[in-house]
Amino acid sequence: MAPAGGNPYGAIENGAIAVAADRIRWVGDQSRLPSHIPAGVSVHSAGGRWVTPGLIDCHTHLVYGGDRAREFEQRLTGVSYEEIARQGGGIVSTVTATRAASEDQLVDSAGPRLAALVAEGVTTIEIKSGYGLDGDTELKMLRAARRLGEGGGVDVVTSFLGAHALPAEYAGRGDDYIDFVCAQVMPRVAELGLADAVDAFCEGIGFTIAQTERVFHKARALGLPVKLHAEQLSDLGGTALAARFGALSADHLEYVSEPSIEAMAESGTVAVVLPGAFYFLRETRKPPVDLFRRHDVPMAIATDSNPGSSPVSSLLLMLNMACTLFQMTPEEALTGVTRHAAAALGRADEVGTLEAGKQADFVLWDIDHPAELAYRIGFNPCHQVIKSGRRSNP
Ligand code: DI6
Ligand code: FE
């Protein structure tokens, strides 16, 4: 499958990919391969299968302690997500469990969730901090996330999300907490190279525009790109702020306004839609996919894998939900977990398409047509994952 081109999915029928070490060297029509294959080059048949770029899950909170199954029960009796958060449950309850867990325990508990994603062809994943909300636990989460990428089977990109929720010890003192995050935590995170970007939760139950802006200023001073949880439950204008800071992505966006979308188009900010959270919170307001299309804002799709609003470990299921719930096309959905997801992580030069020079991350699928990736529910047609030029599953 090729990067762009006028044909659906950028597909190449009877294509071939040449790989040297961890890089794609050439992609094209099989008939244009040299008839003489030089000694030392091995040839593998994909058996006529469809090949796509390795999938990219560009928004997850994969590392955390505990779970929130009981909160799920509570929500089913009619208590809202916001209500639970205000009562000190929600994100804050995961914070307690995450602080109590050791770094090893965090790595171990995230492992099976990561394995499920990798088994479906995920070769790059973003993982956020944000369940520590104190210096040591935020660093512990980011170290755990980095460790999950050490096996080489998947690239882990990290985001520092210190401004995720207000910890109990700062109740009523949001500005003081932001002071602490900016002055004490972010410089340590940056110095240790533990984050590739900085994120925040700009929301009534999160942080204000002014507080988010302070986090972004600090990120800029530390040379880190930004992204934002914006307009998930209300329209505070976080997306326009993110665009002003040249954010890589603005995520959720159910309540985003058209002027903010124009600002995204201007700044090249990717719209990351998260159908798992929309579904699991039984939201009714959809992200304005038509407006993203009209303004040529690239759309990415991710799991938002987290214990409270999206306990999801399947990116393929998100393709289905993006189509059924948000009326995206299967082609848009696939682009949303490859090319546009790469852009949402600032990694578009490295991954996300099958192009010469990029990392050799790709997936062989047992499917008859690429629309099948979005069509099936609870079925994994992944035949083989190639990560950085090597086979990563049996
Ligand atoms: N928005 C989300 O969807 C997650 N964080 C955020 O800011 C939810 C996190 C949680 O409920 O634990
Ligand atoms: Fe999130």
Short mmCIF file of C-alpha atoms and ligand atoms in Angstrom, two decimals:
data_model
loop_
_atom_site.label_atom_id
_atom_site.label_comp_id
_atom_site.label_asym_id
_atom_site.label_seq_id
_atom_site.Cartn_x
_atom_site.Cartn_y
_atom_site.Cartn_z
CA MET A 1 0.00 0.00 0.00
CA ALA A 2 1.52 3.29 -1.12
CA PRO A 3 1.45 6.72 0.49
CA ALA A 4 -0.88 8.81 -1.64
CA GLY A 5 -1.92 8.51 -5.26
CA GLY A 6 -5.38 8.84 -6.72
CA ASN A 7 -6.41 5.19 -6.30
CA PRO A 8 -8.35 4.12 -3.22
CA TYR A 9 -6.14 3.37 -0.23
CA GLY A 10 -3.13 4.30 -2.39
CA ALA A 11 -3.09 0.60 -3.18
CA ILE A 12 -0.55 -1.09 -5.41
CA GLU A 13 -1.75 -4.43 -6.80
CA ASN A 14 1.02 -7.03 -7.00
CA GLY A 15 3.42 -4.76 -5.19
CA ALA A 16 6.78 -5.44 -3.63
CA ILE A 17 8.79 -3.87 -0.83
CA ALA A 18 12.58 -3.87 -0.61
CA VAL A 19 14.05 -3.58 2.89
CA ALA A 20 17.63 -3.00 3.98
CA ALA A 21 18.35 -3.26 7.69
CA ASP A 22 15.53 -1.37 9.42
CA ARG A 23 14.55 0.79 6.43
CA ILE A 24 12.28 0.57 3.43
CA ARG A 25 14.49 0.99 0.38
CA TRP A 26 11.96 0.70 -2.40
CA VAL A 27 8.20 0.20 -2.86
CA GLY A 28 6.51 -0.42 -6.17
CA ASP A 29 5.13 -2.80 -8.71
CA GLN A 30 6.59 -6.30 -8.54
CA SER A 31 7.17 -6.24 -12.30
CA ARG A 32 9.64 -3.40 -11.82
CA LEU A 33 11.84 -5.38 -9.45
CA PRO A 34 15.19 -6.29 -11.02
CA SER A 35 15.00 -9.74 -12.57
CA HIS A 36 18.36 -10.63 -11.04
CA ILE A 37 18.26 -10.57 -7.24
CA PRO A 38 21.78 -9.91 -5.91
CA ALA A 39 23.44 -12.51 -3.69
CA GLY A 40 22.78 -12.01 0.00
CA VAL A 41 19.32 -10.55 -0.55
CA SER A 42 16.55 -12.79 0.68
CA VAL A 43 13.14 -12.79 -0.93
CA HIS A 44 9.97 -13.34 1.09
CA SER A 45 6.59 -13.93 -0.42
CA ALA A 46 3.66 -12.19 1.24
CA GLY A 47 1.47 -14.85 -0.34
CA GLY A 48 -0.63 -12.29 -2.17
CA ARG A 49 -1.70 -10.69 1.10
CA TRP A 50 -2.56 -7.06 1.67
CA VAL A 51 0.27 -5.13 3.29
CA THR A 52 -0.26 -1.89 5.22
CA PRO A 53 2.07 0.33 7.20
CA GLY A 54 2.44 -0.71 10.84
CA LEU A 55 -0.51 0.68 12.77
CA ILE A 56 0.01 3.62 15.13
CA ASP A 57 -2.02 4.16 18.31
CA CYS A 58 -1.34 7.88 18.82
CA HIS A 59 -3.25 8.49 22.10
CA THR A 60 -3.16 6.11 25.05
CA HIS A 61 -2.93 6.14 28.83
CA LEU A 62 -1.71 2.54 28.79
CA VAL A 63 0.32 2.71 32.03
CA TYR A 64 -1.68 2.90 35.26
CA GLY A 65 -2.43 1.07 38.50
CA GLY A 66 -5.69 -0.68 39.36
CA ASP A 67 -8.89 -0.55 37.34
CA ARG A 68 -12.24 1.21 37.46
CA ALA A 69 -14.70 -1.64 36.99
CA ARG A 70 -16.74 -0.57 40.01
CA GLU A 71 -17.00 2.96 38.69
CA PHE A 72 -18.38 1.42 35.50
CA GLU A 73 -21.09 -0.24 37.57
CA GLN A 74 -21.83 3.09 39.23
CA ARG A 75 -22.11 4.89 35.91
CA LEU A 76 -24.57 2.26 34.69
CA THR A 77 -26.88 3.21 37.55
CA GLY A 78 -26.96 6.78 36.22
CA VAL A 79 -24.08 8.58 37.93
CA SER A 80 -22.18 10.62 35.32
CA TYR A 81 -18.44 10.51 34.60
CA GLU A 82 -18.15 14.16 35.63
CA GLU A 83 -20.12 13.55 38.84
CA ILE A 84 -17.81 10.68 39.80
CA ALA A 85 -14.79 12.88 39.11
CA ARG A 86 -16.22 15.65 41.32
CA GLN A 87 -16.81 13.14 44.15
CA GLY A 88 -13.10 12.34 44.15
CA GLY A 89 -13.41 9.14 42.13
CA GLY A 90 -12.49 8.94 38.47
CA ILE A 91 -8.97 9.91 37.49
CA VAL A 92 -8.03 10.64 41.09
CA SER A 93 -8.80 7.05 42.16
CA THR A 94 -6.44 5.75 39.48
CA VAL A 95 -3.86 8.21 40.83
CA THR A 96 -4.00 6.52 44.24
CA ALA A 97 -3.47 3.08 42.69
CA THR A 98 -0.69 4.32 40.39
CA ARG A 99 1.20 5.98 43.23
CA ALA A 100 1.01 2.72 45.19
CA ALA A 101 2.33 0.58 42.32
CA SER A 102 6.03 -0.01 41.74
CA GLU A 103 7.59 0.74 38.36
CA ASP A 104 7.85 -3.02 37.72
CA GLN A 105 4.17 -3.50 38.55
CA LEU A 106 3.23 -0.73 36.11
CA VAL A 107 5.28 -2.36 33.36
CA ASP A 108 3.80 -5.78 34.14
CA SER A 109 0.18 -4.63 34.22
CA ALA A 110 0.50 -2.65 30.97
CA GLY A 111 2.26 -5.56 29.23
CA PRO A 112 -0.82 -7.62 28.28
CA ARG A 113 -2.67 -4.53 27.06
CA LEU A 114 0.30 -3.63 24.89
CA ALA A 115 0.61 -7.22 23.66
CA ALA A 116 -3.02 -7.16 22.51
CA LEU A 117 -2.40 -4.00 20.49
CA VAL A 118 0.85 -5.31 19.01
CA ALA A 119 -0.87 -8.56 17.99
CA GLU A 120 -3.19 -6.43 15.85
CA GLY A 121 -0.31 -4.81 13.99
CA VAL A 122 0.49 -1.79 16.18
CA THR A 123 4.16 -0.89 15.71
CA THR A 124 4.15 2.59 17.29
CA ILE A 125 2.24 3.63 20.39
CA GLU A 126 2.00 6.85 22.34
CA ILE A 127 1.76 6.50 26.14
CA LYS A 128 0.97 9.37 28.49
CA SER A 129 1.77 9.99 32.12
CA GLY A 130 -0.90 11.75 34.16
CA TYR A 131 -1.91 9.30 36.87
CA GLY A 132 0.92 10.32 39.17
CA LEU A 133 0.32 14.03 39.62
CA ASP A 134 3.40 14.23 41.81
CA GLY A 135 6.97 14.43 40.58
CA ASP A 136 8.13 10.94 41.44
CA THR A 137 5.08 9.09 40.17
CA GLU A 138 4.95 11.03 36.91
CA LEU A 139 8.60 10.10 36.30
CA LYS A 140 7.89 6.49 37.31
CA MET A 141 5.07 6.27 34.75
CA LEU A 142 7.24 7.70 31.98
CA ARG A 143 10.10 5.33 32.80
CA ALA A 144 7.64 2.41 32.76
CA ALA A 145 6.37 3.58 29.36
CA ARG A 146 9.90 3.82 27.96
CA ARG A 147 10.66 0.32 29.27
CA LEU A 148 7.66 -1.09 27.41
CA GLY A 149 9.40 -0.02 24.19
CA GLU A 150 12.75 -1.54 25.05
CA GLY A 151 12.04 -4.99 23.61
CA GLY A 152 12.09 -3.49 20.11
CA GLY A 153 8.70 -4.96 19.15
CA VAL A 154 7.04 -1.57 19.29
CA ASP A 155 8.18 2.06 19.35
CA VAL A 156 6.90 3.94 22.38
CA VAL A 157 6.43 7.71 22.14
CA THR A 158 5.74 9.38 25.49
CA SER A 159 3.74 12.45 26.47
CA PHE A 160 3.93 14.20 29.82
CA LEU A 161 0.38 14.79 31.07
CA GLY A 162 1.04 16.28 34.51
CA ALA A 163 -1.92 18.61 33.94
CA HIS A 164 -4.42 15.76 33.75
CA ALA A 165 -6.36 16.26 36.99
CA LEU A 166 -5.97 18.11 40.24
CA PRO A 167 -4.55 15.83 42.95
CA ALA A 168 -6.37 15.86 46.30
CA GLU A 169 -3.50 17.65 48.06
CA TYR A 170 -4.01 20.65 45.75
CA ALA A 171 -7.83 20.75 46.05
CA GLY A 172 -9.04 24.28 45.34
CA ARG A 173 -5.50 25.36 44.36
CA GLY A 174 -5.33 24.64 40.64
CA ASP A 175 -2.95 27.52 39.94
CA ASP A 176 -0.54 26.34 42.63
CA TYR A 177 -0.57 22.87 41.12
CA ILE A 178 0.24 24.29 37.68
CA ASP A 179 3.08 26.30 39.28
CA PHE A 180 4.40 23.05 40.74
CA VAL A 181 4.09 21.16 37.44
CA CYS A 182 5.86 23.90 35.48
CA ALA A 183 8.56 24.74 37.98
CA GLN A 184 9.33 21.36 39.53
CA VAL A 185 8.17 18.49 37.35
CA MET A 186 8.50 19.50 33.69
CA PRO A 187 12.15 20.55 33.95
CA ARG A 188 13.03 17.15 35.47
CA VAL A 189 11.05 15.29 32.80
CA ALA A 190 12.79 17.28 30.06
CA GLU A 191 16.24 16.94 31.57
CA LEU A 192 15.87 13.16 31.78
CA GLY A 193 14.53 12.99 28.21
CA LEU A 194 11.46 11.11 29.43
CA ALA A 195 8.84 12.89 27.31
CA ASP A 196 8.54 13.45 23.58
CA ALA A 197 5.65 15.91 23.98
CA VAL A 198 3.55 17.69 26.60
CA ASP A 199 -0.22 17.20 26.87
CA ALA A 200 -2.92 18.64 29.17
CA PHE A 201 -6.62 18.11 29.91
CA CYS A 202 -8.36 21.41 29.20
CA GLU A 203 -11.86 20.89 30.56
CA GLY A 204 -14.27 21.90 33.33
CA ILE A 205 -13.08 18.88 35.34
CA GLY A 206 -9.49 19.46 34.20
CA PHE A 207 -7.63 22.75 33.69
CA THR A 208 -8.63 26.19 32.40
CA ILE A 209 -7.39 27.86 29.23
CA ALA A 210 -5.09 30.12 31.26
CA GLN A 211 -3.60 27.16 33.14
CA THR A 212 -3.16 25.16 29.93
CA GLU A 213 -1.43 28.13 28.33
CA ARG A 214 1.10 28.26 31.16
CA VAL A 215 1.88 24.58 30.65
CA PHE A 216 2.33 25.21 26.92
CA HIS A 217 4.65 28.17 27.51
CA LYS A 218 6.82 26.01 29.73
CA ALA A 219 6.83 23.20 27.16
CA ARG A 220 7.93 25.66 24.51
CA ALA A 221 10.72 26.95 26.75
CA LEU A 222 11.89 23.35 27.23
CA GLY A 223 11.73 22.66 23.49
CA LEU A 224 8.90 20.11 23.70
CA PRO A 225 5.99 19.98 21.24
CA VAL A 226 2.46 20.12 22.65
CA LYS A 227 -0.88 18.36 22.16
CA LEU A 228 -4.15 18.72 24.03
CA HIS A 229 -7.22 16.90 25.34
CA ALA A 230 -9.68 19.51 24.12
CA GLU A 231 -13.40 20.02 23.76
CA GLN A 232 -14.29 16.52 24.99
CA LEU A 233 -17.18 17.49 27.26
CA SER A 234 -17.58 21.23 26.56
CA ASP A 235 -16.17 23.98 24.32
CA LEU A 236 -13.60 25.93 26.32
CA GLY A 237 -11.52 26.97 23.32
CA GLY A 238 -8.59 24.69 24.07
CA THR A 239 -8.25 23.69 20.43
CA ALA A 240 -7.66 27.26 19.26
CA LEU A 241 -5.08 27.68 22.02
CA ALA A 242 -3.37 24.45 20.96
CA ALA A 243 -3.32 25.64 17.35
CA ARG A 244 -1.67 28.90 18.42
CA PHE A 245 1.12 26.82 19.94
CA GLY A 246 1.46 24.76 16.76
CA ALA A 247 0.21 21.66 18.56
CA LEU A 248 0.86 18.29 16.92
CA SER A 249 -2.71 17.27 17.70
CA ALA A 250 -5.92 18.22 19.46
CA ASP A 251 -7.75 15.16 20.75
CA HIS A 252 -11.41 14.23 21.43
CA LEU A 253 -13.00 17.38 19.91
CA GLU A 254 -16.69 16.46 20.24
CA TYR A 255 -17.53 20.10 21.07
CA VAL A 256 -15.00 21.88 18.83
CA SER A 257 -16.24 24.95 16.91
CA GLU A 258 -15.66 25.76 13.25
CA PRO A 259 -13.34 28.74 13.93
CA SER A 260 -11.16 26.43 16.04
CA ILE A 261 -11.11 23.92 13.18
CA GLU A 262 -9.96 26.70 10.85
CA ALA A 263 -7.17 27.43 13.31
CA MET A 264 -6.19 23.74 13.25
CA ALA A 265 -6.07 23.78 9.46
CA GLU A 266 -3.80 26.83 9.63
CA SER A 267 -1.41 25.29 12.15
CA GLY A 268 -1.37 21.78 10.68
CA THR A 269 -2.75 20.32 13.91
CA VAL A 270 -4.12 16.77 13.56
CA ALA A 271 -7.64 16.02 14.87
CA VAL A 272 -7.45 12.82 16.92
CA VAL A 273 -10.88 11.27 17.39
CA LEU A 274 -11.40 8.72 20.14
CA PRO A 275 -14.51 6.64 19.49
CA GLY A 276 -13.81 4.31 22.41
CA ALA A 277 -14.32 7.09 24.97
CA PHE A 278 -17.37 8.39 23.10
CA TYR A 279 -18.87 4.91 23.17
CA PHE A 280 -17.91 3.96 26.71
CA LEU A 281 -19.19 7.23 28.20
CA ARG A 282 -22.31 6.87 26.03
CA GLU A 283 -21.80 10.38 24.67
CA THR A 284 -24.17 11.66 22.01
CA ARG A 285 -22.30 14.65 20.63
CA LYS A 286 -20.02 13.49 17.81
CA PRO A 287 -16.83 15.15 16.64
CA PRO A 288 -17.59 17.23 13.51
CA VAL A 289 -15.98 14.91 10.99
CA ASP A 290 -17.59 16.76 8.06
CA LEU A 291 -16.02 20.03 9.13
CA PHE A 292 -12.59 18.39 9.49
CA ARG A 293 -12.99 17.12 5.93
CA ARG A 294 -14.18 20.47 4.62
CA HIS A 295 -11.21 22.28 6.14
CA ASP A 296 -8.70 19.57 5.21
CA VAL A 297 -7.78 18.86 8.81
CA PRO A 298 -6.17 15.41 8.94
CA MET A 299 -8.05 12.98 11.18
CA ALA A 300 -6.35 10.32 13.28
CA ILE A 301 -8.02 7.62 15.38
CA ALA A 302 -6.71 6.15 18.63
CA THR A 303 -7.82 3.89 21.47
CA ASP A 304 -7.39 6.44 24.34
CA SER A 305 -6.75 3.19 26.25
CA ASN A 306 -7.34 4.14 29.89
CA PRO A 307 -9.16 2.66 32.89
CA GLY A 308 -11.92 5.27 33.19
CA SER A 309 -13.29 6.40 29.86
CA SER A 310 -11.91 3.92 27.33
CA PRO A 311 -10.76 0.52 28.64
CA VAL A 312 -9.90 -0.48 25.10
CA SER A 313 -7.09 -2.74 23.88
CA SER A 314 -8.08 -3.01 20.22
CA LEU A 315 -7.18 -0.43 17.61
CA LEU A 316 -9.05 -2.38 14.92
CA LEU A 317 -12.24 -2.02 16.97
CA MET A 318 -11.65 1.74 16.91
CA LEU A 319 -11.59 1.64 13.11
CA ASN A 320 -15.00 0.01 13.18
CA MET A 321 -16.35 2.50 15.72
CA ALA A 322 -14.95 5.50 13.83
CA CYS A 323 -16.94 4.29 10.83
CA THR A 324 -20.15 3.20 12.57
CA LEU A 325 -20.32 5.98 15.18
CA PHE A 326 -18.61 8.91 13.40
CA GLN A 327 -19.38 8.05 9.75
CA MET A 328 -15.75 8.01 8.73
CA THR A 329 -14.95 5.86 5.70
CA PRO A 330 -12.87 2.69 6.11
CA GLU A 331 -10.19 4.39 4.03
CA GLU A 332 -10.18 7.44 6.32
CA ALA A 333 -10.06 5.08 9.28
CA LEU A 334 -6.99 3.28 7.98
CA THR A 335 -5.28 6.58 7.16
CA GLY A 336 -6.20 7.65 10.69
CA VAL A 337 -4.12 4.90 12.28
CA THR A 338 -1.20 5.19 9.86
CA ARG A 339 -0.26 8.39 8.03
CA HIS A 340 -2.24 10.85 10.16
CA ALA A 341 -1.44 9.10 13.43
CA ALA A 342 2.25 9.44 12.56
CA ALA A 343 1.74 13.18 12.04
CA ALA A 344 -0.07 13.42 15.40
CA LEU A 345 3.15 12.15 16.99
CA GLY A 346 5.50 14.31 14.93
CA ARG A 347 6.86 11.10 13.34
CA ALA A 348 5.55 11.52 9.79
CA ASP A 349 9.07 11.42 8.36
CA GLU A 350 9.77 8.04 9.97
CA VAL A 351 6.59 5.95 9.97
CA GLY A 352 2.96 5.89 8.85
CA THR A 353 3.33 5.14 5.14
CA LEU A 354 5.21 2.65 2.98
CA GLU A 355 7.83 4.88 1.41
CA ALA A 356 11.52 4.54 0.68
CA GLY A 357 13.58 5.90 3.55
CA LYS A 358 11.01 5.22 6.25
CA GLN A 359 11.30 2.65 9.01
CA ALA A 360 10.37 -0.83 7.72
CA ASP A 361 7.24 -1.25 9.84
CA PHE A 362 4.46 -3.08 8.05
CA VAL A 363 1.74 -5.65 8.50
CA LEU A 364 0.56 -8.56 6.34
CA TRP A 365 -3.18 -9.19 6.60
CA ASP A 366 -5.42 -12.16 5.86
CA ILE A 367 -8.09 -10.04 4.21
CA ASP A 368 -9.57 -9.73 0.74
CA HIS A 369 -9.99 -5.97 0.83
CA PRO A 370 -8.67 -3.21 3.14
CA ALA A 371 -12.22 -2.21 4.15
CA GLU A 372 -12.27 -5.49 6.10
CA LEU A 373 -9.94 -3.95 8.68
CA ALA A 374 -12.76 -1.61 9.72
CA TYR A 375 -15.59 -4.02 8.97
CA ARG A 376 -15.03 -6.93 11.32
CA ILE A 377 -15.65 -6.71 15.06
CA GLY A 378 -13.63 -8.74 17.54
CA PHE A 379 -11.62 -10.54 14.87
CA ASN A 380 -7.91 -10.16 14.23
CA PRO A 381 -6.78 -10.86 10.66
CA CYS A 382 -3.15 -9.88 11.31
CA HIS A 383 -0.92 -12.51 9.68
CA GLN A 384 2.53 -11.08 10.30
CA VAL A 385 4.11 -7.92 11.69
CA ILE A 386 7.44 -6.64 10.40
CA LYS A 387 8.96 -4.17 12.85
CA SER A 388 12.07 -2.24 11.82
CA GLY A 389 12.71 -4.83 9.12
CA ARG A 390 12.35 -7.86 11.39
CA ARG A 391 9.53 -10.32 11.86
CA SER A 392 8.10 -9.64 15.27
CA ASN A 393 5.52 -12.38 15.63
CA PRO A 394 5.64 -16.09 14.73
N1 DI6 B 1 -9.66 12.28 28.90
C1 DI6 B 1 -9.81 10.98 28.79
O1 DI6 B 1 -10.53 10.43 28.04
C2 DI6 B 1 -8.94 10.32 29.76
N2 DI6 B 1 -8.22 11.41 30.28
C3 DI6 B 1 -8.68 12.53 29.78
O2 DI6 B 1 -8.23 13.60 30.08
C4 DI6 B 1 -9.73 9.65 30.84
C5 DI6 B 1 -8.91 9.30 32.01
C6 DI6 B 1 -9.65 8.57 33.09
O3 DI6 B 1 -10.88 8.65 33.25
O4 DI6 B 1 -8.94 7.87 33.84
FE FE B 2 -7.01 10.64 26.81
#
